[in-house]
C-alpha positions as CSV (number, residue, x, y, z in Angstrom):
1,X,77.1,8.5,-104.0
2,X,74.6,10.8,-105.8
3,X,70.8,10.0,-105.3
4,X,69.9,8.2,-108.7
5,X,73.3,6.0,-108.0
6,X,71.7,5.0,-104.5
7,X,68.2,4.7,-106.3
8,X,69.4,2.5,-108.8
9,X,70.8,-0.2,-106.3
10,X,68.2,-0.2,-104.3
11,X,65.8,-1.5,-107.3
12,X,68.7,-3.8,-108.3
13,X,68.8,-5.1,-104.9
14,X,65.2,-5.2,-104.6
15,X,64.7,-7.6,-107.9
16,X,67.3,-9.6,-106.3
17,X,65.2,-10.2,-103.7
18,X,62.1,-11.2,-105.8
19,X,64.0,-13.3,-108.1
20,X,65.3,-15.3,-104.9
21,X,62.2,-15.7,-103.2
22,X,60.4,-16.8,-107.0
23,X,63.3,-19.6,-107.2
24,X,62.3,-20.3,-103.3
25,X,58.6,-20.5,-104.3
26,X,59.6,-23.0,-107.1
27,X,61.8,-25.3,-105.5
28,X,59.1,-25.5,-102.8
29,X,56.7,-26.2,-105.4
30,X,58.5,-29.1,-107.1
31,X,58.7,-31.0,-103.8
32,X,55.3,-30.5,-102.7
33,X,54.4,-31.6,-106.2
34,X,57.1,-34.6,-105.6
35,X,55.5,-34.9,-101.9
36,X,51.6,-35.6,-103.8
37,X,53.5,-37.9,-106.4
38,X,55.2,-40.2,-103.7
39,X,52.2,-40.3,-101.7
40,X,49.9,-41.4,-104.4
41,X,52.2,-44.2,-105.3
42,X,53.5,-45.3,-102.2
43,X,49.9,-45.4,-99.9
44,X,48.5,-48.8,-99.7
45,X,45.7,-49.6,-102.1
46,X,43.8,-51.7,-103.9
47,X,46.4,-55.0,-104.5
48,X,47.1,-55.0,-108.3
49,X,46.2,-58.3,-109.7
50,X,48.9,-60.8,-111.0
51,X,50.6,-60.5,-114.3
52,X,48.8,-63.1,-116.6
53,X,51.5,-65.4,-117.6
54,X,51.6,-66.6,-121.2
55,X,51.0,-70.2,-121.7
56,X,53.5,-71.9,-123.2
57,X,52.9,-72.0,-127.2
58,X,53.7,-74.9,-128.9
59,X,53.1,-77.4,-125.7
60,X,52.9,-80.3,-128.1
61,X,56.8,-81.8,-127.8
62,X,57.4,-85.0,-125.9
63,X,60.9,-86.4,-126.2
64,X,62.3,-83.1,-127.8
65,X,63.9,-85.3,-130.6
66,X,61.8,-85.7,-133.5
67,X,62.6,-87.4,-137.3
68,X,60.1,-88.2,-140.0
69,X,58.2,-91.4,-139.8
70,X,58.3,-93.8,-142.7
71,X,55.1,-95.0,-142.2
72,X,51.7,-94.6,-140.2
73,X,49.9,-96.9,-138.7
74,X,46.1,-95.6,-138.0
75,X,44.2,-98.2,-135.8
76,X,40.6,-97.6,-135.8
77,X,38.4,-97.0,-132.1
78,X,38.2,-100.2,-130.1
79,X,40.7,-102.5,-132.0
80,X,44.1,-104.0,-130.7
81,X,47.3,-102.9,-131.7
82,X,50.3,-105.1,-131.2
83,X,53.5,-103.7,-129.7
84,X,56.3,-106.3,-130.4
85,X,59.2,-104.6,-131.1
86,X,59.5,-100.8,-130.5
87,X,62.8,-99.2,-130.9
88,X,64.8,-96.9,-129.2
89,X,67.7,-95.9,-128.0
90,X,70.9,-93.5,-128.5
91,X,72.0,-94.5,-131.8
92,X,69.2,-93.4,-133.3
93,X,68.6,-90.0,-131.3
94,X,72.1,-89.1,-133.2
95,X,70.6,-90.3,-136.2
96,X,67.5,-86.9,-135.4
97,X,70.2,-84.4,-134.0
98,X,72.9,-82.9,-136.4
99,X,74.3,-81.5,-132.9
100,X,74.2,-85.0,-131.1
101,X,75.8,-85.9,-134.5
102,X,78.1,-83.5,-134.1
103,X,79.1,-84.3,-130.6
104,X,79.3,-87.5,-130.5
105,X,81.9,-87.0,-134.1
106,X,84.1,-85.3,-131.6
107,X,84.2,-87.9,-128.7
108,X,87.1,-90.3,-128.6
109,X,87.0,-94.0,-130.1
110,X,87.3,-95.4,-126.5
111,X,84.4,-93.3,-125.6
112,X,82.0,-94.3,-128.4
113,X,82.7,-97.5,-127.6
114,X,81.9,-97.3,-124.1
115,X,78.4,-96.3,-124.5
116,X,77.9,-98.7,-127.7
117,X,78.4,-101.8,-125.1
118,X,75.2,-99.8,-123.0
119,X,71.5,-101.2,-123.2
120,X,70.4,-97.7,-123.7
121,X,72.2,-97.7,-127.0
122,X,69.8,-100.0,-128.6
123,X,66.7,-101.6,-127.3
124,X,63.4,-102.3,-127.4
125,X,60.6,-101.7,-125.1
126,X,58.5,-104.5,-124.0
127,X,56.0,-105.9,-125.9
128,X,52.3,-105.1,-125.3
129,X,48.9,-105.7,-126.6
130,X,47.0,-102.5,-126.7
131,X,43.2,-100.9,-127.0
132,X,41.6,-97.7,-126.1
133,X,38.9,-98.9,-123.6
134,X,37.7,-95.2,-122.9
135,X,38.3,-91.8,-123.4
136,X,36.9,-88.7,-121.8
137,X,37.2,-85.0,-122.8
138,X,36.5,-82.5,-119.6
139,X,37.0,-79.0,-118.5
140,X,39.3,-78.9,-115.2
141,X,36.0,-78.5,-113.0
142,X,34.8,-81.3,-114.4
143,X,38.1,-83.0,-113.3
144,X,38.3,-82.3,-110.4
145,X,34.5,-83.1,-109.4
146,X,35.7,-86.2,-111.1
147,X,39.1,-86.8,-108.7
148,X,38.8,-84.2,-105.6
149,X,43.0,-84.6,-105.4
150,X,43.6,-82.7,-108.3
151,X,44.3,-79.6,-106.8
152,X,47.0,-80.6,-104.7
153,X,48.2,-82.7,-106.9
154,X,48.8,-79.5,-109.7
155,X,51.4,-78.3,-107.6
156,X,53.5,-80.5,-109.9
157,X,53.1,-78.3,-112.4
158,X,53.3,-74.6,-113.0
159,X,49.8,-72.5,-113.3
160,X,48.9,-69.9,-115.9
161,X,46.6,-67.0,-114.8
162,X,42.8,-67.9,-115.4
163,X,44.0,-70.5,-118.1
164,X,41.4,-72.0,-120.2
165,X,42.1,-75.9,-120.6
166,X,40.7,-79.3,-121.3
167,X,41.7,-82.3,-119.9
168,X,41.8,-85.8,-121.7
169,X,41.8,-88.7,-120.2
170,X,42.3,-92.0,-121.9
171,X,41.4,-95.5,-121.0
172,X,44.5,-97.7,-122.4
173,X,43.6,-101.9,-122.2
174,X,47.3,-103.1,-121.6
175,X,48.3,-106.8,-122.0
176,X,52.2,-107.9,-120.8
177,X,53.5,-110.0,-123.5
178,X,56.3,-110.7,-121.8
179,X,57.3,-113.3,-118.6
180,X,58.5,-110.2,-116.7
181,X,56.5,-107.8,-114.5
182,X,56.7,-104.5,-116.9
183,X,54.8,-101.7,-117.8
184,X,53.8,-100.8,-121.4
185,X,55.1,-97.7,-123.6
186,X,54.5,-94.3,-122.4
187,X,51.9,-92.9,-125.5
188,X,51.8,-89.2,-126.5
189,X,48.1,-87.4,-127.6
190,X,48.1,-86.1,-130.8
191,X,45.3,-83.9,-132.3
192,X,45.4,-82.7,-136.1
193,X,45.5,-79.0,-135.1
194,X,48.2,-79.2,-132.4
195,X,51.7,-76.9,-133.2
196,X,54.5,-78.5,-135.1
197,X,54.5,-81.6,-137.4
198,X,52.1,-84.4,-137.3
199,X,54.0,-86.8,-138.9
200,X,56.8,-86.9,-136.7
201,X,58.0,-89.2,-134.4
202,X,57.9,-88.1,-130.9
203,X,55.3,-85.4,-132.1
204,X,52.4,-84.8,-129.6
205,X,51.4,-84.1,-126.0
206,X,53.0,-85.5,-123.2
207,X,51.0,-86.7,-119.6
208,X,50.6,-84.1,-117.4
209,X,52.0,-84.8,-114.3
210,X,49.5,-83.3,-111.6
211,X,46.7,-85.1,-113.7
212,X,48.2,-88.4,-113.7
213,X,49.4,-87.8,-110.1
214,X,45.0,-87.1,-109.4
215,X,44.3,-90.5,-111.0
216,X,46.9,-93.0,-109.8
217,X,47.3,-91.5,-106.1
218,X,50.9,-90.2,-106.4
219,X,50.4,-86.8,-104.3
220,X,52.0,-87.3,-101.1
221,X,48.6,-87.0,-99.3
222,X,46.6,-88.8,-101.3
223,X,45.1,-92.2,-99.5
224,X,45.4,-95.3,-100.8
225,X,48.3,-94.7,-103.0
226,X,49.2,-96.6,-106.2
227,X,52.7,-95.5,-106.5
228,X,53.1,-97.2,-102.8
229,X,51.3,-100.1,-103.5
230,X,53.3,-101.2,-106.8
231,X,56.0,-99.6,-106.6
232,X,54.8,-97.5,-109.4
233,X,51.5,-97.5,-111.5
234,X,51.4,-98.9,-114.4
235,X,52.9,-102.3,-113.7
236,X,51.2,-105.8,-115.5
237,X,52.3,-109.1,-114.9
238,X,53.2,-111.7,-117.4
239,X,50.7,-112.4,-119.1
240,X,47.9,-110.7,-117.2
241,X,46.1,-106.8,-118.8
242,X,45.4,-104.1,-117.0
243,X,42.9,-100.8,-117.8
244,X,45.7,-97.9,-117.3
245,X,44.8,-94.1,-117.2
246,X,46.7,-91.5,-119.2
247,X,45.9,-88.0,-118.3
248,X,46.5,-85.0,-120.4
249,X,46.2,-80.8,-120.4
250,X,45.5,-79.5,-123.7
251,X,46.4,-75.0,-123.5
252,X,44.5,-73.2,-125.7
253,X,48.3,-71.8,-127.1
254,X,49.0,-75.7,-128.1
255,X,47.0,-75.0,-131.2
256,X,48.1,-73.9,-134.4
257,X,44.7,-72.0,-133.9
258,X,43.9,-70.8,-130.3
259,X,40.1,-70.8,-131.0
260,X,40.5,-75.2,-131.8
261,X,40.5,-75.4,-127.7
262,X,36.3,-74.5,-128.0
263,X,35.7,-76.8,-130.5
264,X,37.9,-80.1,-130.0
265,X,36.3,-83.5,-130.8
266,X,37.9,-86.9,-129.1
267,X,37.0,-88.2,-132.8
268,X,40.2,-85.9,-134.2
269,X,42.7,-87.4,-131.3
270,X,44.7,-90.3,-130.9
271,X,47.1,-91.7,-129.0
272,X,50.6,-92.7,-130.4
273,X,53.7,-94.9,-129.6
274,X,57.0,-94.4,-132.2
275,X,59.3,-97.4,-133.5
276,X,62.7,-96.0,-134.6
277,X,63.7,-98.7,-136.5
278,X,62.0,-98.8,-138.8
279,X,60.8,-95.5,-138.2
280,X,56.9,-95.8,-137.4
281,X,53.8,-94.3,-135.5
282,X,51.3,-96.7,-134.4
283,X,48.0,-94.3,-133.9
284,X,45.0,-95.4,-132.2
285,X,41.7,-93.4,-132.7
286,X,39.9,-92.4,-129.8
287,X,36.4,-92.4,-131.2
288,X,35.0,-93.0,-134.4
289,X,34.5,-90.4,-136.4
């Protein structure tokens, strides 16, 4: 081997070398660099805070079956509204639900038949005299400086991140009409700004559970319960009236504009009860305008 051929691989070799230890260097590098990336990540910090949750837009539906009224009934603040002969029942739910419709097209003769002979088919509910005695618009503080058993009772329903919400509560005069022990119609809130149509029946805010649970005593630790007492709050006796609390939670996503929440009046509410045959709201006002 001559001495330029021995020269020569001796500088190949050599860059060799210095090529391997450069792709040493770098591979060291990139998990170092990995190494810092993991340990920023993965070393206990600060605790992030919780995902804000959405509330849920449109909050407004009740019965989730809704159908044009015919006619409105507006009953000024303070007067007594007569609830004699509220409809309801299957029949027409079909009549508000092309897929219901649909469905119950499908079913056999002997099946329609079956639930035809049911009371749920067609009834009505029993007949009340009814007045708003009170109403009350409050922030959730206020609330629950107002009944102290409002945070345990809101476990029965599910919490939004630092919501913003206002409470109504509504004072509901209920006489029993009837010769039986009953309790009057459920009512909905409605407010003129709330999402979907106004004029439907079934349209509006239904009681919030945790607030109605704060009023009448239902959470399991809360003394002196209703619920236990009779059986379930809201009962009259023939004959006799009784002042009833409705509670509801109003989220500033239930309006058609979020900013309505700052600026609601009790004097653009009222609370509602639907007739399905003929197809009716009965309104009554919560405050004069």
């Amino acid at each position: 081997m001559s001495r330029e051929q021995a020269s020569s691989e001796t500088a190949s070799e050599n860059s060799r070398q210095v090529f391997r230890r450069c792709i040493g260097v770098g591979v060291i590098a990139v998990l170092a660099l990995a190494l810092l990336w993991m340990a920023a990540h993965f070393i206990p910090g600060e605790p992030r805070a919780p995902q804000k949750k959405e509330t849920p837009t449109g909050a407004a539906p009740s019965f989730g079956l809704y159908a044009e009224a015919e006619r409105v009934v507006e009953v000024p603040y303070g007067e007594v509204a007569v609830l004699d002969s509220l409809t309801r029942g299957e029949r027409y739910e079909l009549d508000a639900s092309p897929y219901l419709l649909e469905q119950w097209e499908s079913e056999t003769e002997e099946y329609r038949r079956s639930v035809m002979a049911e009371d749920y088919w067609d009834y009505e509910e029993p007949a009340f005299s009814v007045q708003v005695a009170g109403c009350y618009l409050l922030t959730e503080e206020a609330f629950t400086a107002w009944y102290p058993h409002y945070p345990e009772a809101s476990i029965m329903e599910e919490h939004y991140d630092e919501e913003d919400v206002r409470v109504v509560v509504v004072e509901i005069r209920a006489e029993n009409l009837t010769d039986e022990p009953q309790g009057p119609p459920s009512p909905v809130l409605r407010h003129n700004q709330l999402v979907g149509q106004r004029d439907w029946l079934n349209w509006g805010m239904l009681e919030s559970s945790s607030v109605t649970a704060a009023m009448h005593g239902i959470a399991d630790d809360a003394p002196n319960s209703l619920w236990a007492e009779l059986g379930g709050w809201g009962m009259v006796e023939p004959g006799g009236s009784e002042t009833i609390r409705y509670g509801y939670l109003l989220y500033r996503n239930s309006f058609t504009d979020p900013q309505a929440i700052d600026h609601l009046r009790l004097s653009d509410m009222d609370i509602a009860y639907f007739d399905w045959n003929p197809r009716e709201i009965i309104a009554l006002q919560l405050a004069d305008a």
